């Protein structure tokens, strides 16, 4: 296993390998950058095929959190935690408390929250051993999923205005890949404004719920990306835009909550050449981290959601910047984020 020469290693400040034999915990915490503040990023539990796969994921995700918080204007850095395990059968109080002790040992440099495979109650258990947790009711904001969905909804509306010239979502066809916590709430927002929904998920109960509540139509998970829709919204795992799937894409806009949607940087250029508007994932899915950030100064839902609503404005800024400078939206987002958390010579900047 490589670390410093790993292709996803990008000047990460700290990588911690966490093992607790008694509970069976095997986890990795990656802190990418703390120039703007402590590293905030959720904890993910997934049955990775290998330790190297887990390391790749945590390195990519933690870097994404740095850019996400920077572009959202937050005084926070980027970090992430992954637990190697099956979220359906490997969870235990002892495991989460062990992780909490590792997080506590970092002295506040990393703050964890909910992510794929992790529920609010799991974060609360981690919180029995450390105060460095967020996104739980006791902290004020609670489950970040609805806030993330609201931000994605706001970003989709901005993309539809910019690309299609529509000022509302009536009749706009949206394909949602994944109906987990964020995907479900996103479907609710979209249906409320008259969008036509196509949905896919491996969970049949989630599909049945979407069909019943939102009048959605379902398609097979492997076929969702090839649907003739206006917007493709990836809300499951990453790397969904890759060499294999790209030729089948028919949507004119990609805007969803999944992290690391592009398998490689060149896929952003391929989308641009194909005339597809890609809304950078860490830009559009920042609602959850914005919502959590308001816990640190006395949580007020109105103020938090007002800031999340400005994701749409930032999206339009990115779209215009990319068009003016003839670059991909992914590159434009990177440049604007880096302006804030790095000085030109690569030295730390002051938190806003």
mmCIF file of C-alpha atoms in Angstrom:
data_model
loop_
_atom_site.group_PDB
_atom_site.id
_atom_site.type_symbol
_atom_site.label_atom_id
_atom_site.label_comp_id
_atom_site.label_asym_id
_atom_site.label_seq_id
_atom_site.Cartn_x
_atom_site.Cartn_y
_atom_site.Cartn_z
ATOM 1 C CA UNK A 1 0.000 0.000 0.000
ATOM 2 C CA UNK A 2 1.414 3.388 -1.048
ATOM 3 C CA UNK A 3 0.733 6.614 0.819
ATOM 4 C CA UNK A 4 2.954 9.563 -0.086
ATOM 5 C CA UNK A 5 3.224 8.300 -3.666
ATOM 6 C CA UNK A 6 -0.449 7.311 -3.831
ATOM 7 C CA UNK A 7 -2.144 8.904 -6.869
ATOM 8 C CA UNK A 8 -4.848 10.426 -4.616
ATOM 9 C CA UNK A 9 -2.404 11.816 -2.046
ATOM 10 C CA UNK A 10 -2.459 15.608 -2.394
ATOM 11 C CA UNK A 11 -0.414 17.158 0.403
ATOM 12 C CA UNK A 12 -2.675 15.657 3.039
ATOM 13 C CA UNK A 13 -1.647 16.857 6.475
ATOM 14 C CA UNK A 14 -2.360 13.658 8.364
ATOM 15 C CA UNK A 15 -3.585 10.109 7.747
ATOM 16 C CA UNK A 16 -4.435 7.969 10.754
ATOM 17 C CA UNK A 17 -4.950 4.202 10.603
ATOM 18 C CA UNK A 18 -7.266 3.141 13.424
ATOM 19 C CA UNK A 19 -7.333 -0.465 14.641
ATOM 20 C CA UNK A 20 -9.060 -1.833 17.728
ATOM 21 C CA UNK A 21 -8.841 -5.606 18.050
ATOM 22 C CA UNK A 22 -11.498 -5.880 20.749
ATOM 23 C CA UNK A 23 -14.255 -4.281 18.675
ATOM 24 C CA UNK A 24 -12.966 -5.244 15.224
ATOM 25 C CA UNK A 25 -12.561 -1.617 14.182
ATOM 26 C CA UNK A 26 -10.473 -0.995 11.073
ATOM 27 C CA UNK A 27 -10.771 2.612 9.965
ATOM 28 C CA UNK A 28 -8.807 5.388 8.280
ATOM 29 C CA UNK A 29 -9.069 9.087 9.080
ATOM 30 C CA UNK A 30 -7.607 11.512 6.534
ATOM 31 C CA UNK A 31 -7.108 15.201 7.258
ATOM 32 C CA UNK A 32 -6.443 17.006 4.004
ATOM 33 C CA UNK A 33 -6.134 20.672 4.946
ATOM 34 C CA UNK A 34 -6.829 22.789 8.030
ATOM 35 C CA UNK A 35 -5.749 26.223 6.763
ATOM 36 C CA UNK A 36 -9.252 27.636 7.217
ATOM 37 C CA UNK A 37 -10.187 25.691 10.347
ATOM 38 C CA UNK A 38 -10.673 22.194 11.759
ATOM 39 C CA UNK A 39 -11.283 19.426 9.242
ATOM 40 C CA UNK A 40 -14.981 18.562 9.044
ATOM 41 C CA UNK A 41 -16.162 15.513 7.136
ATOM 42 C CA UNK A 42 -18.479 12.574 7.648
ATOM 43 C CA UNK A 43 -17.708 8.986 8.546
ATOM 44 C CA UNK A 44 -18.461 6.349 5.907
ATOM 45 C CA UNK A 45 -18.873 2.605 6.535
ATOM 46 C CA UNK A 46 -18.440 0.399 3.499
ATOM 47 C CA UNK A 47 -17.303 -3.199 2.765
ATOM 48 C CA UNK A 48 -14.267 -2.151 0.753
ATOM 49 C CA UNK A 49 -12.747 -4.900 -1.342
ATOM 50 C CA UNK A 50 -9.273 -3.986 -0.093
ATOM 51 C CA UNK A 51 -7.453 -1.672 2.267
ATOM 52 C CA UNK A 52 -6.043 0.188 -0.721
ATOM 53 C CA UNK A 53 -9.574 0.840 -2.005
ATOM 54 C CA UNK A 54 -10.491 2.297 1.397
ATOM 55 C CA UNK A 55 -7.385 4.495 1.383
ATOM 56 C CA UNK A 56 -8.168 5.753 -2.113
ATOM 57 C CA UNK A 57 -11.692 6.665 -1.031
ATOM 58 C CA UNK A 58 -10.710 8.495 2.141
ATOM 59 C CA UNK A 59 -7.967 10.475 0.389
ATOM 60 C CA UNK A 60 -10.326 11.608 -2.366
ATOM 61 C CA UNK A 61 -13.214 12.357 -0.029
ATOM 62 C CA UNK A 62 -11.136 14.347 2.453
ATOM 63 C CA UNK A 63 -9.695 16.528 -0.301
ATOM 64 C CA UNK A 64 -13.195 17.105 -1.622
ATOM 65 C CA UNK A 65 -14.271 18.350 1.811
ATOM 66 C CA UNK A 66 -11.515 20.989 1.800
ATOM 67 C CA UNK A 67 -12.743 22.331 -1.523
ATOM 68 C CA UNK A 68 -16.383 22.046 -0.468
ATOM 69 C CA UNK A 69 -15.978 24.096 2.702
ATOM 70 C CA UNK A 70 -13.755 26.639 0.973
ATOM 71 C CA UNK A 71 -16.128 27.245 -1.917
ATOM 72 C CA UNK A 72 -19.046 27.515 0.536
ATOM 73 C CA UNK A 73 -17.202 30.267 2.399
ATOM 74 C CA UNK A 74 -16.820 28.314 5.638
ATOM 75 C CA UNK A 75 -14.037 28.559 8.212
ATOM 76 C CA UNK A 76 -13.490 24.810 8.064
ATOM 77 C CA UNK A 77 -10.979 22.435 6.540
ATOM 78 C CA UNK A 78 -11.442 19.053 4.949
ATOM 79 C CA UNK A 79 -11.283 15.580 6.419
ATOM 80 C CA UNK A 80 -13.004 12.218 6.216
ATOM 81 C CA UNK A 81 -13.200 8.873 7.959
ATOM 82 C CA UNK A 82 -13.927 5.464 6.459
ATOM 83 C CA UNK A 83 -14.677 2.287 8.377
ATOM 84 C CA UNK A 84 -13.978 -0.968 6.579
ATOM 85 C CA UNK A 85 -17.043 -3.080 7.274
ATOM 86 C CA UNK A 86 -20.601 -4.018 6.413
ATOM 87 C CA UNK A 87 -22.996 -1.421 7.812
ATOM 88 C CA UNK A 88 -25.785 -3.998 7.961
ATOM 89 C CA UNK A 89 -24.040 -6.461 10.251
ATOM 90 C CA UNK A 90 -20.730 -5.126 11.604
ATOM 91 C CA UNK A 91 -21.898 -2.193 13.704
ATOM 92 C CA UNK A 92 -21.561 -2.231 17.502
ATOM 93 C CA UNK A 93 -21.379 0.247 20.331
ATOM 94 C CA UNK A 94 -17.845 -0.909 21.096
ATOM 95 C CA UNK A 95 -16.731 -0.242 17.520
ATOM 96 C CA UNK A 96 -18.102 3.293 17.420
ATOM 97 C CA UNK A 97 -16.801 4.116 20.883
ATOM 98 C CA UNK A 98 -13.348 2.915 19.814
ATOM 99 C CA UNK A 99 -13.512 5.231 16.811
ATOM 100 C CA UNK A 100 -14.610 8.045 19.108
ATOM 101 C CA UNK A 101 -11.455 7.572 21.167
ATOM 102 C CA UNK A 102 -9.282 7.813 18.058
ATOM 103 C CA UNK A 103 -11.082 11.008 17.001
ATOM 104 C CA UNK A 104 -10.649 12.437 20.503
ATOM 105 C CA UNK A 105 -6.919 11.760 20.300
ATOM 106 C CA UNK A 106 -6.701 14.187 17.367
ATOM 107 C CA UNK A 107 -7.525 17.073 19.684
ATOM 108 C CA UNK A 108 -10.225 18.689 17.558
ATOM 109 C CA UNK A 109 -8.339 18.698 14.260
ATOM 110 C CA UNK A 110 -11.043 16.414 12.833
ATOM 111 C CA UNK A 111 -14.818 16.607 13.401
ATOM 112 C CA UNK A 112 -16.974 13.732 12.176
ATOM 113 C CA UNK A 113 -20.612 13.432 11.116
ATOM 114 C CA UNK A 114 -22.935 11.111 9.198
ATOM 115 C CA UNK A 115 -22.106 9.679 5.765
ATOM 116 C CA UNK A 116 -22.876 6.565 3.708
ATOM 117 C CA UNK A 117 -23.648 3.611 5.963
ATOM 118 C CA UNK A 118 -23.667 5.742 9.112
ATOM 119 C CA UNK A 119 -26.799 6.944 10.889
ATOM 120 C CA UNK A 120 -27.295 9.800 13.306
ATOM 121 C CA UNK A 121 -27.510 7.313 16.198
ATOM 122 C CA UNK A 122 -24.081 5.964 15.222
ATOM 123 C CA UNK A 123 -22.589 9.452 15.405
ATOM 124 C CA UNK A 124 -24.242 9.882 18.791
ATOM 125 C CA UNK A 125 -22.476 6.710 19.959
ATOM 126 C CA UNK A 126 -19.143 8.050 18.677
ATOM 127 C CA UNK A 127 -19.978 11.179 20.660
ATOM 128 C CA UNK A 128 -19.923 9.212 23.903
ATOM 129 C CA UNK A 129 -16.122 9.304 23.638
ATOM 130 C CA UNK A 130 -15.514 12.697 21.998
ATOM 131 C CA UNK A 131 -17.113 16.114 21.622
ATOM 132 C CA UNK A 132 -15.766 16.362 18.077
ATOM 133 C CA UNK A 133 -18.969 15.187 16.369
ATOM 134 C CA UNK A 134 -21.596 17.163 14.458
ATOM 135 C CA UNK A 135 -24.941 16.728 12.737
ATOM 136 C CA UNK A 136 -26.774 15.252 15.715
ATOM 137 C CA UNK A 137 -29.890 16.618 17.465
ATOM 138 C CA UNK A 138 -27.976 17.551 20.606
ATOM 139 C CA UNK A 139 -25.817 19.909 18.532
ATOM 140 C CA UNK A 140 -28.839 21.614 16.977
ATOM 141 C CA UNK A 141 -28.810 20.785 13.272
ATOM 142 C CA UNK A 142 -29.482 17.023 13.348
ATOM 143 C CA UNK A 143 -29.406 14.799 10.272
ATOM 144 C CA UNK A 144 -27.599 16.704 7.463
ATOM 145 C CA UNK A 145 -29.350 14.800 4.648
ATOM 146 C CA UNK A 146 -32.352 17.148 4.191
ATOM 147 C CA UNK A 147 -30.003 20.147 4.080
ATOM 148 C CA UNK A 148 -27.790 18.432 1.507
ATOM 149 C CA UNK A 149 -30.864 17.662 -0.594
ATOM 150 C CA UNK A 150 -32.041 21.272 -0.388
ATOM 151 C CA UNK A 151 -28.674 22.476 -1.648
ATOM 152 C CA UNK A 152 -28.766 20.029 -4.564
ATOM 153 C CA UNK A 153 -32.317 21.153 -5.348
ATOM 154 C CA UNK A 154 -31.165 24.788 -5.375
ATOM 155 C CA UNK A 155 -28.248 23.920 -7.638
ATOM 156 C CA UNK A 156 -30.461 22.001 -10.065
ATOM 157 C CA UNK A 157 -32.749 25.016 -10.396
ATOM 158 C CA UNK A 158 -29.742 27.231 -11.146
ATOM 159 C CA UNK A 159 -28.435 24.773 -13.756
ATOM 160 C CA UNK A 160 -31.849 24.467 -15.411
ATOM 161 C CA UNK A 161 -32.098 28.264 -15.658
ATOM 162 C CA UNK A 162 -28.601 28.574 -17.084
ATOM 163 C CA UNK A 163 -28.642 25.645 -19.499
ATOM 164 C CA UNK A 164 -32.283 25.262 -20.476
ATOM 165 C CA UNK A 165 -33.628 28.769 -19.871
ATOM 166 C CA UNK A 166 -36.408 27.424 -17.632
ATOM 167 C CA UNK A 167 -37.307 29.523 -14.608
ATOM 168 C CA UNK A 168 -39.162 26.694 -12.899
ATOM 169 C CA UNK A 169 -39.037 22.898 -12.890
ATOM 170 C CA UNK A 170 -42.483 22.093 -14.269
ATOM 171 C CA UNK A 171 -42.110 19.301 -16.796
ATOM 172 C CA UNK A 172 -38.327 19.077 -16.371
ATOM 173 C CA UNK A 173 -37.327 15.397 -16.493
ATOM 174 C CA UNK A 174 -34.905 14.336 -13.771
ATOM 175 C CA UNK A 175 -33.327 10.898 -13.333
ATOM 176 C CA UNK A 176 -32.285 10.244 -9.732
ATOM 177 C CA UNK A 177 -29.719 7.516 -9.160
ATOM 178 C CA UNK A 178 -30.052 6.449 -5.530
ATOM 179 C CA UNK A 179 -32.939 7.013 -3.126
ATOM 180 C CA UNK A 180 -31.101 7.038 0.166
ATOM 181 C CA UNK A 181 -31.532 9.799 2.712
ATOM 182 C CA UNK A 182 -30.457 12.577 0.340
ATOM 183 C CA UNK A 183 -32.011 11.140 -2.830
ATOM 184 C CA UNK A 184 -35.398 10.726 -1.165
ATOM 185 C CA UNK A 185 -35.486 14.305 0.130
ATOM 186 C CA UNK A 186 -34.304 15.602 -3.251
ATOM 187 C CA UNK A 187 -37.148 13.718 -4.966
ATOM 188 C CA UNK A 188 -39.571 15.364 -2.564
ATOM 189 C CA UNK A 189 -38.285 18.855 -3.381
ATOM 190 C CA UNK A 190 -38.303 18.222 -7.130
ATOM 191 C CA UNK A 191 -41.762 16.670 -7.200
ATOM 192 C CA UNK A 192 -43.065 19.635 -5.225
ATOM 193 C CA UNK A 193 -42.123 21.934 -8.098
ATOM 194 C CA UNK A 194 -43.576 19.763 -10.830
ATOM 195 C CA UNK A 195 -40.511 17.901 -12.093
ATOM 196 C CA UNK A 196 -41.037 14.504 -13.734
ATOM 197 C CA UNK A 197 -38.981 11.876 -11.923
ATOM 198 C CA UNK A 198 -37.320 8.673 -13.028
ATOM 199 C CA UNK A 199 -35.682 6.821 -10.160
ATOM 200 C CA UNK A 200 -33.397 3.851 -9.590
ATOM 201 C CA UNK A 201 -32.198 2.127 -6.455
ATOM 202 C CA UNK A 202 -31.263 -1.378 -5.352
ATOM 203 C CA UNK A 203 -33.699 -0.999 -2.447
ATOM 204 C CA UNK A 204 -37.157 -2.022 -3.690
ATOM 205 C CA UNK A 205 -38.885 -0.422 -0.700
ATOM 206 C CA UNK A 206 -37.301 2.920 -1.537
ATOM 207 C CA UNK A 207 -38.514 2.606 -5.120
ATOM 208 C CA UNK A 208 -42.045 1.737 -4.023
ATOM 209 C CA UNK A 209 -42.108 4.762 -1.730
ATOM 210 C CA UNK A 210 -41.008 7.130 -4.511
ATOM 211 C CA UNK A 211 -43.588 5.746 -6.910
ATOM 212 C CA UNK A 212 -46.337 6.114 -4.332
ATOM 213 C CA UNK A 213 -45.436 9.529 -2.916
ATOM 214 C CA UNK A 214 -44.027 11.363 -5.938
ATOM 215 C CA UNK A 215 -45.600 9.656 -8.944
ATOM 216 C CA UNK A 216 -42.128 8.692 -10.118
ATOM 217 C CA UNK A 217 -41.334 6.030 -12.689
ATOM 218 C CA UNK A 218 -38.680 3.419 -11.973
ATOM 219 C CA UNK A 219 -35.935 2.022 -14.170
ATOM 220 C CA UNK A 220 -33.249 -0.577 -13.553
ATOM 221 C CA UNK A 221 -30.171 0.772 -11.757
ATOM 222 C CA UNK A 222 -27.904 -0.092 -14.684
ATOM 223 C CA UNK A 223 -30.169 1.817 -17.091
ATOM 224 C CA UNK A 224 -30.733 5.064 -15.197
ATOM 225 C CA UNK A 225 -27.803 6.954 -16.719
ATOM 226 C CA UNK A 226 -29.022 6.260 -20.268
ATOM 227 C CA UNK A 227 -32.476 7.783 -19.813
ATOM 228 C CA UNK A 228 -33.634 10.591 -22.087
ATOM 229 C CA UNK A 229 -33.929 13.276 -19.420
ATOM 230 C CA UNK A 230 -32.947 16.896 -18.856
ATOM 231 C CA UNK A 231 -31.061 16.286 -15.610
ATOM 232 C CA UNK A 232 -29.153 13.268 -14.341
ATOM 233 C CA UNK A 233 -28.786 13.402 -10.550
ATOM 234 C CA UNK A 234 -26.238 10.905 -9.160
ATOM 235 C CA UNK A 235 -27.092 10.428 -5.471
ATOM 236 C CA UNK A 236 -25.331 7.145 -4.746
ATOM 237 C CA UNK A 237 -21.595 6.393 -4.834
ATOM 238 C CA UNK A 238 -18.935 8.131 -6.915
ATOM 239 C CA UNK A 239 -17.135 7.634 -10.232
ATOM 240 C CA UNK A 240 -20.454 7.195 -12.049
ATOM 241 C CA UNK A 241 -19.213 9.298 -14.988
ATOM 242 C CA UNK A 242 -16.523 7.126 -16.530
ATOM 243 C CA UNK A 243 -15.336 5.738 -19.862
ATOM 244 C CA UNK A 244 -18.013 3.059 -19.853
ATOM 245 C CA UNK A 245 -21.037 5.180 -18.902
ATOM 246 C CA UNK A 246 -20.248 8.449 -20.663
ATOM 247 C CA UNK A 247 -21.246 7.310 -24.171
ATOM 248 C CA UNK A 248 -24.715 6.376 -22.875
ATOM 249 C CA UNK A 249 -25.454 9.699 -21.168
ATOM 250 C CA UNK A 250 -28.359 11.639 -22.704
ATOM 251 C CA UNK A 251 -28.980 14.291 -20.047
ATOM 252 C CA UNK A 252 -27.922 17.876 -20.717
ATOM 253 C CA UNK A 253 -27.187 18.548 -17.048
ATOM 254 C CA UNK A 254 -25.456 16.461 -14.361
ATOM 255 C CA UNK A 255 -26.289 17.634 -10.859
ATOM 256 C CA UNK A 256 -26.457 15.326 -7.867
ATOM 257 C CA UNK A 257 -25.309 14.728 -4.308
ATOM 258 C CA UNK A 258 -22.782 11.911 -4.829
ATOM 259 C CA UNK A 259 -19.142 12.700 -4.096
ATOM 260 C CA UNK A 260 -16.423 12.324 -6.744
ATOM 261 C CA UNK A 261 -18.850 11.781 -9.614
ATOM 262 C CA UNK A 262 -16.142 12.054 -12.272
ATOM 263 C CA UNK A 263 -13.937 8.964 -12.372
ATOM 264 C CA UNK A 264 -11.073 11.087 -13.738
ATOM 265 C CA UNK A 265 -10.405 14.743 -14.536
ATOM 266 C CA UNK A 266 -10.592 14.148 -18.287
ATOM 267 C CA UNK A 267 -14.257 13.207 -17.947
ATOM 268 C CA UNK A 268 -15.013 16.824 -17.075
ATOM 269 C CA UNK A 269 -13.500 17.891 -20.382
ATOM 270 C CA UNK A 270 -15.429 15.166 -22.199
ATOM 271 C CA UNK A 271 -18.693 16.478 -20.722
ATOM 272 C CA UNK A 272 -17.807 20.018 -21.776
ATOM 273 C CA UNK A 273 -17.094 18.888 -25.336
ATOM 274 C CA UNK A 274 -20.417 17.025 -25.402
ATOM 275 C CA UNK A 275 -22.287 20.158 -24.341
ATOM 276 C CA UNK A 276 -23.277 18.733 -20.947
ATOM 277 C CA UNK A 277 -23.376 21.134 -18.009
ATOM 278 C CA UNK A 278 -21.705 19.463 -15.033
ATOM 279 C CA UNK A 279 -22.414 20.984 -11.633
ATOM 280 C CA UNK A 280 -19.317 20.164 -9.530
ATOM 281 C CA UNK A 281 -20.318 17.713 -6.826
ATOM 282 C CA UNK A 282 -18.594 19.401 -3.896
ATOM 283 C CA UNK A 283 -20.278 22.664 -4.859
ATOM 284 C CA UNK A 284 -23.836 21.396 -5.138
ATOM 285 C CA UNK A 285 -23.759 18.943 -2.219
ATOM 286 C CA UNK A 286 -22.416 21.433 0.338
ATOM 287 C CA UNK A 287 -25.778 21.960 2.052
ATOM 288 C CA UNK A 288 -25.086 19.415 4.780
ATOM 289 C CA UNK A 289 -21.731 20.868 5.787
ATOM 290 C CA UNK A 290 -23.133 24.407 5.652
ATOM 291 C CA UNK A 291 -25.980 23.342 7.925
ATOM 292 C CA UNK A 292 -23.570 21.696 10.370
ATOM 293 C CA UNK A 293 -21.268 24.733 10.384
ATOM 294 C CA UNK A 294 -24.055 26.756 11.983
ATOM 295 C CA UNK A 295 -23.874 24.525 15.064
ATOM 296 C CA UNK A 296 -20.644 26.224 16.100
ATOM 297 C CA UNK A 297 -22.274 29.639 16.659
ATOM 298 C CA UNK A 298 -25.686 28.684 18.011
ATOM 299 C CA UNK A 299 -27.797 26.845 15.462
ATOM 300 C CA UNK A 300 -30.588 28.742 13.713
ATOM 301 C CA UNK A 301 -32.323 26.840 10.922
ATOM 302 C CA UNK A 302 -33.464 29.970 9.089
ATOM 303 C CA UNK A 303 -29.940 31.382 8.858
ATOM 304 C CA UNK A 304 -28.519 27.996 7.889
ATOM 305 C CA UNK A 305 -30.972 27.394 5.065
ATOM 306 C CA UNK A 306 -30.620 30.958 3.809
ATOM 307 C CA UNK A 307 -26.909 30.282 3.342
ATOM 308 C CA UNK A 308 -27.619 26.917 1.696
ATOM 309 C CA UNK A 309 -29.938 28.664 -0.760
ATOM 310 C CA UNK A 310 -26.965 30.706 -1.964
ATOM 311 C CA UNK A 311 -25.481 27.546 -3.478
ATOM 312 C CA UNK A 312 -27.530 28.419 -6.547
ATOM 313 C CA UNK A 313 -25.789 31.793 -6.821
ATOM 314 C CA UNK A 314 -22.387 30.155 -6.499
ATOM 315 C CA UNK A 315 -23.336 27.661 -9.209
ATOM 316 C CA UNK A 316 -24.152 30.481 -11.605
ATOM 317 C CA UNK A 317 -20.860 32.183 -10.724
ATOM 318 C CA UNK A 318 -18.991 28.963 -11.555
ATOM 319 C CA UNK A 319 -20.905 28.505 -14.828
ATOM 320 C CA UNK A 320 -20.059 32.051 -15.959
ATOM 321 C CA UNK A 321 -16.422 31.783 -14.856
ATOM 322 C CA UNK A 322 -15.990 28.523 -16.762
ATOM 323 C CA UNK A 323 -17.575 29.946 -19.895
ATOM 324 C CA UNK A 324 -15.549 33.163 -19.781
ATOM 325 C CA UNK A 325 -12.242 31.394 -19.194
ATOM 326 C CA UNK A 326 -13.004 28.487 -21.550
ATOM 327 C CA UNK A 327 -12.543 25.734 -18.995
ATOM 328 C CA UNK A 328 -14.575 22.989 -17.406
ATOM 329 C CA UNK A 329 -16.885 23.799 -14.527
ATOM 330 C CA UNK A 330 -14.880 21.355 -12.397
ATOM 331 C CA UNK A 331 -11.680 23.303 -13.048
ATOM 332 C CA UNK A 332 -13.433 26.604 -12.428
ATOM 333 C CA UNK A 333 -14.713 25.407 -9.059
ATOM 334 C CA UNK A 334 -11.239 24.165 -8.102
ATOM 335 C CA UNK A 335 -9.629 27.491 -8.938
ATOM 336 C CA UNK A 336 -12.137 29.557 -6.969
ATOM 337 C CA UNK A 337 -11.869 27.248 -3.960
ATOM 338 C CA UNK A 338 -8.054 27.295 -4.041
ATOM 339 C CA UNK A 339 -8.015 31.087 -4.102
ATOM 340 C CA UNK A 340 -9.496 31.005 -0.624
ATOM 341 C CA UNK A 341 -7.684 28.209 1.170
ATOM 342 C CA UNK A 342 -4.260 28.685 -0.440
ATOM 343 C CA UNK A 343 -2.115 31.701 -1.161
ATOM 344 C CA UNK A 344 -0.557 31.784 -4.658
ATOM 345 C CA UNK A 345 2.675 30.330 -3.306
ATOM 346 C CA UNK A 346 0.772 27.512 -1.634
ATOM 347 C CA UNK A 347 1.076 28.814 1.934
ATOM 348 C CA UNK A 348 -1.820 28.946 4.395
ATOM 349 C CA UNK A 349 -4.259 31.825 4.176
ATOM 350 C CA UNK A 350 -6.229 33.262 7.057
ATOM 351 C CA UNK A 351 -9.688 31.959 7.830
ATOM 352 C CA UNK A 352 -12.481 34.251 6.733
#
